[in-house]
Coordinates of C-alpha atoms in Angstrom, one line a residue:
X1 CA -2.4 19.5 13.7
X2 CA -0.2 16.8 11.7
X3 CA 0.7 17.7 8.2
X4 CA 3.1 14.9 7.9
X5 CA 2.2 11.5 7.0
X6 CA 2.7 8.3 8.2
X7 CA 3.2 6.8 5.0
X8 CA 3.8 9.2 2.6
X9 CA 3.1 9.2 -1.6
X10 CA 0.4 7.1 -3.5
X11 CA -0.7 5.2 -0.6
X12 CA -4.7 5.7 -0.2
X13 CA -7.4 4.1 1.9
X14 CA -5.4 2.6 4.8
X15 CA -6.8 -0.2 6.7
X16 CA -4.9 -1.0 10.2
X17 CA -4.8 -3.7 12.6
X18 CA -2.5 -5.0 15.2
X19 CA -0.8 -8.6 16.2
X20 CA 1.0 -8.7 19.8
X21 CA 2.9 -5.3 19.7
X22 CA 3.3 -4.3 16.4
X23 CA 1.0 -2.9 13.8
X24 CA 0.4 -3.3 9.9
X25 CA -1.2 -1.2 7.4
X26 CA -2.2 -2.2 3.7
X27 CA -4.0 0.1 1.2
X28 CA -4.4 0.3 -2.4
X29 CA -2.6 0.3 -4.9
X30 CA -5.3 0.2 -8.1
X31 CA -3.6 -1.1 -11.8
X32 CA -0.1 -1.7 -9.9
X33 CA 1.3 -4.9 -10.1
X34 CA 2.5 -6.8 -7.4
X35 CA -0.6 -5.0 -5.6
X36 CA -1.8 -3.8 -1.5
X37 CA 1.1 -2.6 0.2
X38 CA 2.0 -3.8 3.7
X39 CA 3.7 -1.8 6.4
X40 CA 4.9 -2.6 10.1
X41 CA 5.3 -0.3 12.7
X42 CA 6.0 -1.0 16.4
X43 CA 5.5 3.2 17.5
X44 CA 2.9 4.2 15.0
X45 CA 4.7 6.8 13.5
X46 CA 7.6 4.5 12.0
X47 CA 6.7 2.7 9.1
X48 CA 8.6 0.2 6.9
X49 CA 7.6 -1.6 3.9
X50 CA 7.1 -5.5 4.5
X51 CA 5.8 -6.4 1.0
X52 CA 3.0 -6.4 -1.5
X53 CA 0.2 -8.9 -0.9
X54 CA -0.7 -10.2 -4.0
X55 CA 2.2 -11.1 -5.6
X56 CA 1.2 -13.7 -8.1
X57 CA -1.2 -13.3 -11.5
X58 CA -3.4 -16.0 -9.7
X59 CA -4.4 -13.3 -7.1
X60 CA -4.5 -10.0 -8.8
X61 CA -5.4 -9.5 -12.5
X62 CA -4.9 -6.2 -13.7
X63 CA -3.8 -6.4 -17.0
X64 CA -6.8 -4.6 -19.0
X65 CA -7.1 -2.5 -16.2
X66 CA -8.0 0.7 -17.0
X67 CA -5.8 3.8 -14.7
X68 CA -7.4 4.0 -11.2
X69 CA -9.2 0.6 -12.0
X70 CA -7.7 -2.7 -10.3
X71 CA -7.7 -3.1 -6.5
X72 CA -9.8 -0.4 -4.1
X73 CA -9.7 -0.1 -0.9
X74 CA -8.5 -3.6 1.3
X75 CA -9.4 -4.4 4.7
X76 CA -6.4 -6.0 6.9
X77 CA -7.3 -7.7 9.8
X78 CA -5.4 -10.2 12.4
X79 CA -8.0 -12.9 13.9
X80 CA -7.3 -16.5 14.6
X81 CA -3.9 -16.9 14.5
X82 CA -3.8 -15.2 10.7
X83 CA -3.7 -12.4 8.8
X84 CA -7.1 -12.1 6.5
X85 CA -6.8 -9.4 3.9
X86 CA -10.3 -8.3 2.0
X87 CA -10.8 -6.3 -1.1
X88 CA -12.0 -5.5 -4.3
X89 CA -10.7 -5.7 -8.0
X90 CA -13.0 -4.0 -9.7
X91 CA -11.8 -5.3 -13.1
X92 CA -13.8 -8.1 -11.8
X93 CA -16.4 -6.9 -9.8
X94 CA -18.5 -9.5 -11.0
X95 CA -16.3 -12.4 -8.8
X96 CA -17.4 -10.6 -5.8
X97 CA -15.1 -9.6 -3.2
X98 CA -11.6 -11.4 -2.6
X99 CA -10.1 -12.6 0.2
X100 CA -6.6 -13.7 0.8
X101 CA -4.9 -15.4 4.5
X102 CA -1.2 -15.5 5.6
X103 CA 0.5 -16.7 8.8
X104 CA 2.8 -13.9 8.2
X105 CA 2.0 -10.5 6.7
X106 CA 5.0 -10.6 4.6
X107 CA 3.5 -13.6 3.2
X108 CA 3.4 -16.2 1.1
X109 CA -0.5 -15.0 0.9
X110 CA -3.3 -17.8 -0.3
X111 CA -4.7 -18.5 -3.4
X112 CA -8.2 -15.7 -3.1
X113 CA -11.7 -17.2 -2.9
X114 CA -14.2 -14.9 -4.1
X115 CA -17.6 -13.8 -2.4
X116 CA -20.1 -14.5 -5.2
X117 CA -23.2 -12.3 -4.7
X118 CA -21.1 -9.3 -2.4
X119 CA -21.0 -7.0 -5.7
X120 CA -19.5 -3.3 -4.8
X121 CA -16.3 -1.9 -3.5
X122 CA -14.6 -1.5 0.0
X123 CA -15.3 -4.4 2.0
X124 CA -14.3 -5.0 5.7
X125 CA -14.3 -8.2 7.8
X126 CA -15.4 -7.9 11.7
X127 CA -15.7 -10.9 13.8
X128 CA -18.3 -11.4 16.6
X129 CA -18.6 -12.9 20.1
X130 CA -19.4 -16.2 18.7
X131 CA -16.4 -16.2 16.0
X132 CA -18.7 -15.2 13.3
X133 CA -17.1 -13.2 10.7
X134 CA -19.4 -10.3 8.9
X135 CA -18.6 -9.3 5.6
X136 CA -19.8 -5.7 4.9
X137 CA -19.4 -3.6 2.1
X138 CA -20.7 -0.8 0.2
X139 CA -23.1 -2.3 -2.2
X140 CA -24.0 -1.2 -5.7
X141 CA -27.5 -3.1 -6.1
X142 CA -29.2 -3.9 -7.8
X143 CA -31.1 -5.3 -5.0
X144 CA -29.5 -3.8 -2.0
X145 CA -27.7 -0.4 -2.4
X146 CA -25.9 0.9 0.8
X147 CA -23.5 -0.4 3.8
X148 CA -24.6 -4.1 3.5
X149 CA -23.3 -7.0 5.9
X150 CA -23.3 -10.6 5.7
X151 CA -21.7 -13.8 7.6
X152 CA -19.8 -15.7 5.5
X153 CA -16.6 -18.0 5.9
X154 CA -13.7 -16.5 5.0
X155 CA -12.1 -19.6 4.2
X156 CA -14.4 -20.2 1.5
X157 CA -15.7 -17.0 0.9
X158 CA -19.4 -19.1 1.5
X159 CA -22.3 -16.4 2.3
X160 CA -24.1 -17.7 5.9
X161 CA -27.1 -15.7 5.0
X162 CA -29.0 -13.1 3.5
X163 CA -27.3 -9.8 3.1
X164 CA -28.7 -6.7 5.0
X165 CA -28.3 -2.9 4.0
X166 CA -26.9 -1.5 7.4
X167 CA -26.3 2.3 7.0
X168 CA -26.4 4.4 4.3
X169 CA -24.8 7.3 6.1
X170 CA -25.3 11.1 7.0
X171 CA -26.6 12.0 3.6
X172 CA -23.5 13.2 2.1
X173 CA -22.4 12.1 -1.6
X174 CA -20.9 8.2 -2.0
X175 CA -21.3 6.8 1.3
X176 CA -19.0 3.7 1.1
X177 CA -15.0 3.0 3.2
X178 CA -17.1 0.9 5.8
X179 CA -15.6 -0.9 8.6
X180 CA -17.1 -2.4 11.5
X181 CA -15.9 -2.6 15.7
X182 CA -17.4 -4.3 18.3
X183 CA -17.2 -2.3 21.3
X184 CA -18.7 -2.7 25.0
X185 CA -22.1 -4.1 23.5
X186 CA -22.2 -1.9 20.4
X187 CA -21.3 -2.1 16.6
X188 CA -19.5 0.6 15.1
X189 CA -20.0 1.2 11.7
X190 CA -17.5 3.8 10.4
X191 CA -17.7 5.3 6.9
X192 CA -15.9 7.4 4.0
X193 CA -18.5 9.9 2.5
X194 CA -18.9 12.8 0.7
X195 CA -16.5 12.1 -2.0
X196 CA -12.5 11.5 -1.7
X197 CA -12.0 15.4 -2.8
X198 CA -12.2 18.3 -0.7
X199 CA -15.5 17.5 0.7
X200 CA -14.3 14.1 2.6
X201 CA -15.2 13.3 5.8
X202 CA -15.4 10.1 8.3
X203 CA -18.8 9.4 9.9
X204 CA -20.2 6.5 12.4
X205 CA -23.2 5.2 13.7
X206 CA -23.7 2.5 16.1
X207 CA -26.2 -0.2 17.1
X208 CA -26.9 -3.0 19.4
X209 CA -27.2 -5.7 16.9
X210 CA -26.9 -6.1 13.2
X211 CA -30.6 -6.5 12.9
X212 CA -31.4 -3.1 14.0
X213 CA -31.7 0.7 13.0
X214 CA -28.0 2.0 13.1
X215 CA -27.9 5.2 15.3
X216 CA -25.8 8.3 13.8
X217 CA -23.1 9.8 16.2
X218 CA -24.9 13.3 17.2
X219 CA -21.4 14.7 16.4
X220 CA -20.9 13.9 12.6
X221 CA -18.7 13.7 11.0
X222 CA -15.7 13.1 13.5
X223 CA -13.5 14.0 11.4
X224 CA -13.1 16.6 8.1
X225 CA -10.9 19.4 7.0
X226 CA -13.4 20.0 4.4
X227 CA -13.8 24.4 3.9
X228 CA -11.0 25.1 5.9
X229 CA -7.3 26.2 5.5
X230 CA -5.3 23.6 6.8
X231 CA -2.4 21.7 4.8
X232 CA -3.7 19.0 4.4
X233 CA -6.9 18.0 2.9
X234 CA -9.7 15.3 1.3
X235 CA -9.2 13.7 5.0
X236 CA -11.4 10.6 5.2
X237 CA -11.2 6.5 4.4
X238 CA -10.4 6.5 8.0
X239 CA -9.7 3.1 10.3
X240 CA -9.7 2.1 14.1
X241 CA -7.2 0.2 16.1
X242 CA -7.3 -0.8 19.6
X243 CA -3.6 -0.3 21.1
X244 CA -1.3 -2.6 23.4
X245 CA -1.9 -0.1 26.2
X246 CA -6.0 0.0 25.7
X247 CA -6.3 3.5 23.9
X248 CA -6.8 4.0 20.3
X249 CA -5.8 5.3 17.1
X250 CA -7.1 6.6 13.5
X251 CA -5.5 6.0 10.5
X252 CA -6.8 8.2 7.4
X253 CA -6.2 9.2 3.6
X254 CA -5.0 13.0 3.1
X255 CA -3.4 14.9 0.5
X256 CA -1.0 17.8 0.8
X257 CA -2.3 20.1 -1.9
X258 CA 0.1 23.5 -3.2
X259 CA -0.3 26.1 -5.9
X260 CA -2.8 28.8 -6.4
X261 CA -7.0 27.8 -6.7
X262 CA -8.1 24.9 -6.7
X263 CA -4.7 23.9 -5.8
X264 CA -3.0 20.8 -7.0
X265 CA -2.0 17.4 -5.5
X266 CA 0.7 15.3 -6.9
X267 CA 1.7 12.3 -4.8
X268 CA -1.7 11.3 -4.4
X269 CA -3.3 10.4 -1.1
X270 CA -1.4 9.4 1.7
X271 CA -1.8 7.8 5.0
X272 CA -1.7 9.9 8.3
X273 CA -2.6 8.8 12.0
X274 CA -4.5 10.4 15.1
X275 CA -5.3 9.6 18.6
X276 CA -9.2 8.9 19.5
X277 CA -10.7 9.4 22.7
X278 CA -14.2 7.6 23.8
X279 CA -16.4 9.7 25.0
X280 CA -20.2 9.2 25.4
X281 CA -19.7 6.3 23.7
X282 CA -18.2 8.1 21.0
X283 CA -15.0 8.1 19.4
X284 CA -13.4 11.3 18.9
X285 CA -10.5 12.2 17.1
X286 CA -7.3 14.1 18.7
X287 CA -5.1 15.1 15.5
X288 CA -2.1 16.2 18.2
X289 CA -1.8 12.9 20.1
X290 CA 1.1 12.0 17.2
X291 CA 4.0 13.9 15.9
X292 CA 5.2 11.6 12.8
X293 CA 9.0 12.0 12.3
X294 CA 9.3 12.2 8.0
X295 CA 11.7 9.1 7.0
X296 CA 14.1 9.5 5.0
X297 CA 12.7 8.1 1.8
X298 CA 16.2 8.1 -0.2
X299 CA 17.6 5.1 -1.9
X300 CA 20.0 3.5 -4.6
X301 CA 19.1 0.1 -6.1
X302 CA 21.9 -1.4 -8.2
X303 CA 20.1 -4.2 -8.6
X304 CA 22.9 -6.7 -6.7
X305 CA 20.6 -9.5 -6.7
X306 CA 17.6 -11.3 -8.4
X307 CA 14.8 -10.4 -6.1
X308 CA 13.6 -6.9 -6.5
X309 CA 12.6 -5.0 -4.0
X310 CA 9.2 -4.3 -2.9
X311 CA 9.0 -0.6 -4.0
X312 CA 9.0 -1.5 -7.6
X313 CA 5.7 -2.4 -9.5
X314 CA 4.3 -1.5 -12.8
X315 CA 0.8 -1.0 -14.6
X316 CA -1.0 -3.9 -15.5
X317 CA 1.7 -6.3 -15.6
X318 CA 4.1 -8.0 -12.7
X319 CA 7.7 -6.3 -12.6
X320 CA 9.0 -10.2 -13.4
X321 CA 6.9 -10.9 -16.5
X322 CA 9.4 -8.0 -18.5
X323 CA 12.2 -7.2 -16.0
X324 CA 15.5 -10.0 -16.0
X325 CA 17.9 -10.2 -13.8
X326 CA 21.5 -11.1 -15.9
X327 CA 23.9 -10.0 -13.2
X328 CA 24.7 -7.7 -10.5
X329 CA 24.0 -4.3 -11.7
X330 CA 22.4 -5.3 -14.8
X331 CA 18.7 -5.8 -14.5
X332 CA 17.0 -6.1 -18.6
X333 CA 14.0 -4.6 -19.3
X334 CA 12.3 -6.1 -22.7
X335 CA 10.0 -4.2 -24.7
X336 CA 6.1 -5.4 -24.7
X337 CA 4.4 -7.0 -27.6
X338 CA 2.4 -5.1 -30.1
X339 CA -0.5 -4.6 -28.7
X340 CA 0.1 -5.5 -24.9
X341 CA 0.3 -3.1 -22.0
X342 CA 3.3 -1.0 -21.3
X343 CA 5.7 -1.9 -18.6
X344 CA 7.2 0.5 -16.3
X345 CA 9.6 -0.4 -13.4
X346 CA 8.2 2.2 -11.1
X347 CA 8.3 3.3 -7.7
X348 CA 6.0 5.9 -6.2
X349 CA 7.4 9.4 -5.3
X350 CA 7.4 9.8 -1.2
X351 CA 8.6 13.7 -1.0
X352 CA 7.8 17.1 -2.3
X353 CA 11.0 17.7 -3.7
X354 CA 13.5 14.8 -5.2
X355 CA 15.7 14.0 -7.5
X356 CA 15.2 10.5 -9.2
X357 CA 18.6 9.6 -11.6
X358 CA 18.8 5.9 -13.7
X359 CA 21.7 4.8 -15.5
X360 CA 20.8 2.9 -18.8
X361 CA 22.6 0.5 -21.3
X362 CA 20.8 1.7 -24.5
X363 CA 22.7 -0.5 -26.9
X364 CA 20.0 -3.0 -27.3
X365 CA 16.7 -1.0 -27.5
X366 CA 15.5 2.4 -26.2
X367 CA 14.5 3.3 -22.5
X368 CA 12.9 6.3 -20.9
X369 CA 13.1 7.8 -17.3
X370 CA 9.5 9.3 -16.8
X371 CA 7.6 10.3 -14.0
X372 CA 3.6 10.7 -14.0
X373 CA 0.3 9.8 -13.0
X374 CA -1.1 7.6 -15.3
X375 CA -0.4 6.8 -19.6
X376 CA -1.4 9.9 -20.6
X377 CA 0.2 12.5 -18.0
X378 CA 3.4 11.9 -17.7
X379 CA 7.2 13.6 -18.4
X380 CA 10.1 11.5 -20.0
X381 CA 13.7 11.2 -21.0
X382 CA 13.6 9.1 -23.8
X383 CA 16.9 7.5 -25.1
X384 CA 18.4 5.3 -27.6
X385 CA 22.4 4.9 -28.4
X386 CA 22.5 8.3 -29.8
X387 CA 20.2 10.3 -28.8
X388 CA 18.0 11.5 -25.4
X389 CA 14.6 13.2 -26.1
X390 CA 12.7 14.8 -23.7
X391 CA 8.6 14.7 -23.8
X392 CA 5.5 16.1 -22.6
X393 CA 2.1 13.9 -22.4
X394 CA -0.8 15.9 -20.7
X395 CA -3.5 14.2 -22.2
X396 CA -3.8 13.8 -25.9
X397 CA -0.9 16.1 -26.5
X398 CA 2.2 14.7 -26.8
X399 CA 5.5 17.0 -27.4
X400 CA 9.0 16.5 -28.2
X401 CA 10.5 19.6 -26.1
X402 CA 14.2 19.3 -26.8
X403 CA 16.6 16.8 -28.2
X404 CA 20.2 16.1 -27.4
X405 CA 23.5 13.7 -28.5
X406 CA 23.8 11.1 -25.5
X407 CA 27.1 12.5 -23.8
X408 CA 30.4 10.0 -23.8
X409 CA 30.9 7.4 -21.2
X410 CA 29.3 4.5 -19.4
X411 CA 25.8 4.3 -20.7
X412 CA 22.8 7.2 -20.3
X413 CA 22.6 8.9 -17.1
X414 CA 19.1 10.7 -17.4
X415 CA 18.2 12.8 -14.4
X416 CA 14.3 14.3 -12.9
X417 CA 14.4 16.4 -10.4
X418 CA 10.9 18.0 -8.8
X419 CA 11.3 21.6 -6.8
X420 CA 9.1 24.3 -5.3
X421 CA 8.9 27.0 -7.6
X422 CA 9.7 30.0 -6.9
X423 CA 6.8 32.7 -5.2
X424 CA 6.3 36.0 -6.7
X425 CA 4.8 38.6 -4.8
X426 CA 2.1 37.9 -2.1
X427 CA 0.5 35.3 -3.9
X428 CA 1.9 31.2 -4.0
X429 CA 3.0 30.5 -7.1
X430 CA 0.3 29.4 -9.3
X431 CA 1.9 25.3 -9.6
X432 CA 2.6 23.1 -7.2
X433 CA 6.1 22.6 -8.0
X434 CA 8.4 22.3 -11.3
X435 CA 9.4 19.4 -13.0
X436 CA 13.2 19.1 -14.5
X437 CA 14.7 17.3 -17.2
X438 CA 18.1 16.5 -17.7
X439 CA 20.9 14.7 -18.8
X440 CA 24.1 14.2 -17.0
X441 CA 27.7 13.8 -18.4
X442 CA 30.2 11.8 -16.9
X443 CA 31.4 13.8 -14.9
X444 CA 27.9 14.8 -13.4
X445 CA 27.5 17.9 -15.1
X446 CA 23.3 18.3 -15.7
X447 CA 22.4 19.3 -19.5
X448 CA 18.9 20.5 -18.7
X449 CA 16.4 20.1 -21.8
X450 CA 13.5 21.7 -19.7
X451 CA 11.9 22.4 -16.9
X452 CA 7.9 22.1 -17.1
X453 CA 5.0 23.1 -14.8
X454 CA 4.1 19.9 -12.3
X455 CA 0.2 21.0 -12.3
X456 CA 0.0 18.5 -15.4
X457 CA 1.0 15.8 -13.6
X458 CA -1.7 16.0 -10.5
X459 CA -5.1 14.9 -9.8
X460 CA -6.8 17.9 -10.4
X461 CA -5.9 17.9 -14.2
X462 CA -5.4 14.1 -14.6
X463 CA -8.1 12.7 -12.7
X464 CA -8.3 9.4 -10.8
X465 CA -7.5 7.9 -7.6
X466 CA -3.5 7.1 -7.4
X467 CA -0.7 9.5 -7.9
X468 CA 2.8 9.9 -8.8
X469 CA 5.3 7.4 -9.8
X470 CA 8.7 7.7 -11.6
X471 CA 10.6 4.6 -13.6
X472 CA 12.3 2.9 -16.4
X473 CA 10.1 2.1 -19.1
X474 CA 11.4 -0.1 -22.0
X475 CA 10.0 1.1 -25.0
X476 CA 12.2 -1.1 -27.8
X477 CA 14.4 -3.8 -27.7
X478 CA 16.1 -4.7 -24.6
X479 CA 16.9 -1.7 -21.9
X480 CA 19.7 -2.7 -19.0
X481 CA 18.8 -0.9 -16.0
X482 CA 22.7 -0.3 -13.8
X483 CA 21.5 1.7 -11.0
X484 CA 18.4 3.7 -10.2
X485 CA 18.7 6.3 -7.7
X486 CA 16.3 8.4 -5.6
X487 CA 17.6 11.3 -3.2
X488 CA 14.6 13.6 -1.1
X489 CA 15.1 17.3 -0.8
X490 CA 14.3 19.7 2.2

C-alpha cells in the first residue's frame, strides 16, 4: 500500500474532477489567504500547482478567522463548459454555502453567490439527467441535521426546492465530506465519518432517486486504516473520478504520523490517490493500482518579479495587502497595525526533512523566519540590525532560547532545518523529528542557537485542521525579503 502522497503537506479534503484528459484537485486551505488550492495532473500521480481560487477579499474573508476556521472542505467540479467550485467559510456560515465559476481553473474565478438557507459545512454539487444541479451538504439544523440535498442554480445560488436530509451514515461520529455520483441508474452518496483522527473512514450508500431511503454498501466502510499499523493514517474525505479510459480513481486525506504513542503529525493532512473497482454495484478501493513518484518539492524565490507565486499565502490577510514589490530581489514586508492580524509570507512544508533559509534586509524594522502550525505553536528566528533571537511558542509559553550578534555581510541569513532524530534502542524515538535553528555567516557557516523537539509543532499537541508552514513574518517597520529558499532532504 501507498505511503506517498499525491500532493504532499497541508493540503486536506481533496475534491477531484476531470476536463478532456487532464485532472484538477482543490482542497482547503482554512485562515490562508489567497485560499483553495488548485492542481493539474494529466497521469494522476504528477501534480502541479495552477493557483489559488479565491484570490480577491470579495471572495474569501478571513480576516477574524480564528486558526482552522475560514474555508472547509470545497467541492470542484467540471460541467457545462465551466469549472464550478463549492464550499464553505465558516467565518460566515450564516451566508450559506459559496460558490465560485471559471472558464479556466487557473482563473480569473467569479464574484461567489451565496446559498441562503444551506447552513453547514462540506457541500458538493452533482448534476442530473435533466441538467439539474443538487446541492448537498452536511447540515447543522436546526431543522434538518444530516446529508441534506437541494436543487438550486448555481449561477444564482437560488434554492429550486425544499431541502431533504439524505443519509446520515453508518453510525460512526460526524458523518459529513458528502459527495454525490450518478452511476448506471443509482446515486452514490459518499461520506467522511468517524472523525478526521485515527478513527476516519469513507462510507457510501446508494439509491434510485433522491426521494428515497439511501441503501448502505454491505461492505462499510470501503476504505479505513483506522486500528492498524500502516504509515499512513486518519484516511478518509475521500472523492470519485471517472477516467479518460472508463475506470476510476479515489482521491483521499491521510497523514503520515512518527514518534512514539500517540504519535505525532506535522505537515497536516495530505492528499493521496487509489484505484476503485465496481463490483456488485459497489465501488471498491485498490490502494496498489498507483505508485506516486515524490516531486521534488525544492525551490528558491528571489522574488524577480511582482507577481508572487502561488505557494505563498498568509493568515487572515492577502500576501499583497503587506508584501511590496520595490525591485528584483527586494520584496518589503510592512509591519501590521496595532491591533490587526499578523502577516506571514508563508508556504506550507511538503517533506519530512528540509531546510528552509531567507535572507533579510533588517535595516528598516525587524523580521523573523518561523515555522509552525498556528499563532501560538510556532519556532522563530527573530532579527533586527543587531541582533537574531531565537523563540519557542507552544501555547502560552513563550521563550527566548538563545540570542546572538547578526554576523557581517549582506543582510541576515537565518536558517531552519527539520531532521529525523536519532533512534535509541528498539524503540522510535519518542518525536517526530527535531527542529533547528540557525544563523549563517557569510561564508555559510551555521551558528546553531538550538535545536528543539518538533512534537510542539503537530496536531496532536496544537490542535486543529491545517499543518505546517514556514515564512517571513514582519514584525516592525519594514522587512526586505532577498531570497527565500527551500531545499527537501532524503
Amino acid at each position: 500500500m501507498t505511503t506517498t502522497p499525491i500532493i504532499a503537506g497541508f493540503h486536506p479534503d481533496p475534491t477531484i474532477c476531470r476536463a478532456g484528459d487532464t485532472y484538477y484537485i482543490a482542497s482547503s486551505s482554512f485562515e490562508y489567504a489567497p485560499g483553495v488550492p488548485i492542481h493539474r495532473s494529466t497521469d494522476l500521480v504528477t501534480w502541479t500547482p495552477v493557483t489559488n481560487a479565491l484570490q480577491r477579499p470579495d471572495q474569501l474573508n478571513v480576516h477574524a478567522a480564528p486558526a482552522s476556521t475560514g474555508i472547509y472542505a470545497p467541492t470542484l467540479r467540471h460541467h457545462g463548459g465551466k469549472f464550478w467550485l463549492v464550499t464553505t467559510n465558516v467565518v460566515e456560515i450564516h451566508r450559506g454555502q459559496l460558490i465560485v465559476s471559471a472558464d479556466d481553473p487557473a482563473g480569473p474565478w467569479s464574484e461567489p453567490v451565496h446559498v441562503d438557507g444551506a447552513i453547514g459545512i462540506d457541500p458538493d454539487l452533482a448534476w442530473d439527467e435533466d441538467g439539474t444541479c443538487h446541492l448537498t451538504w452536511a447540515s447543522s439544523g436546526p431543522e434538518l441535521t444530516g446529508i441534506t440535498s437541494a436543487p438550486i442554480d448555481p449561477a444564482t445560488g437560488k434554492m429550486l426546492g425544499a431541502p431533504r436530509v439524505l443519509w446520515s451514515g453508518t453510525g460512526l461520529a460526524y458523518p459529513e465530506g458528502p459527495h454525490l455520483y450518478r452511476r448506471d441508474g443509482w446515486w452514490y452518496l459518499m461520506l467522511a465519518e468517524g472523525g478526521t483522527e485515527r478513527g476516519h473512514a469513507v462510507t457510501i450508500a446508494r439509491s434510485r432517486s433522491l426521494e428515497e431511503p439511501f441503501e448502505a454498501a454491505p461492505a462499510n466502510p470501503i476504505l479505513t486504516h483506522r486500528s492498524t499499523s500502516h504509515r499512513v493514517q486518519n484516511t478518509g474525505h475521500a472523492d470519485l473520478v471517472r477516467l479518460a479510459d472508463g475506470s476510476w480513481a479515489m482521491v483521499y486525506l491521510g497523514v503520515r504520523p512518527r514518534g512514539q504513542s500517540p504519535m505525532f503529525h506535522v505537515n497536516g493532512r495530505e492528499t493521496f490517490i487509489a484505484g476503485v473497482e465496481w463490483i456488485d454495484g459497489w465501488p471498491v478501493v485498490d490502494e496498489e493500482r498507483f505508485t506516486p513518484n515524490p516531486p521534488d518539492h525544492s525551490f528558491v524565490d528571489r522574488f524577480d518579479s511582482p507577481g508572487l507565486d502561488p505557494r505563498w499565502v498568509s493568515p487572515n490577510v492577502f500576501p499583497h495587502a503587506f508584501a511590496r514589490w520595490q525591485a528584483p530581489g527586494r520584496l518589503v514586508l510592512t509591519a501590521p497595525a496595532e491591533g490587526e492580524p499578523r502577516p506571514v509570507l508563508a508556504a506550507r512544508a511538503r517533506d519530512l526533512q528540509w531546510t528552509a533559509e531567507a535572507r533579510l534586509d533588517t535595516t528598516g524594522g525587524t523580521g523573523r523566519l518561523l515555522v509552525g502550525i498556528d499563532g501560538s505553536h510556532w519556532y522563530g528566528l527573530t532579527a533586527d540590525a543587531g541582533t537574531v533571537e531565537a523563540t519557542v511558542v507552544i501555547g502560552p509559553a513563550s521563550t527566548t532560547v538563545a540570542r546572538l550578534p547578526v554576523p557581517p555581510g549582506d543582510g541576515v541569513r537565518l536558517r531552519i532545518s527539520v531532521r529525523e532524530p536519532a533512534a535509541v534502542g528498539l524503540m522510535p524515538p519518542p518525536e517526530p523529528d527535531i527542529v533547528e535553528l540557525a544563523v549563517l555567516a557569510a561564508d555559510g557557516t551555521p551558528q546553531v542557537l538550538g535545536a528543539f523537539d518538533g512534537r510542539y509543532l503537530s496536531t496532536e499537541v496544537a490542535g486543529g485542521f491545517t499543518g505546517r508552514t514556514f515564512g517571513v513574518e514582519p514584525v516592525t517597520g519594514e522587512v526586505v525579503v532577498h531570497q527565500v529558499s527551500y531545499r527537501a532532504h532524503t
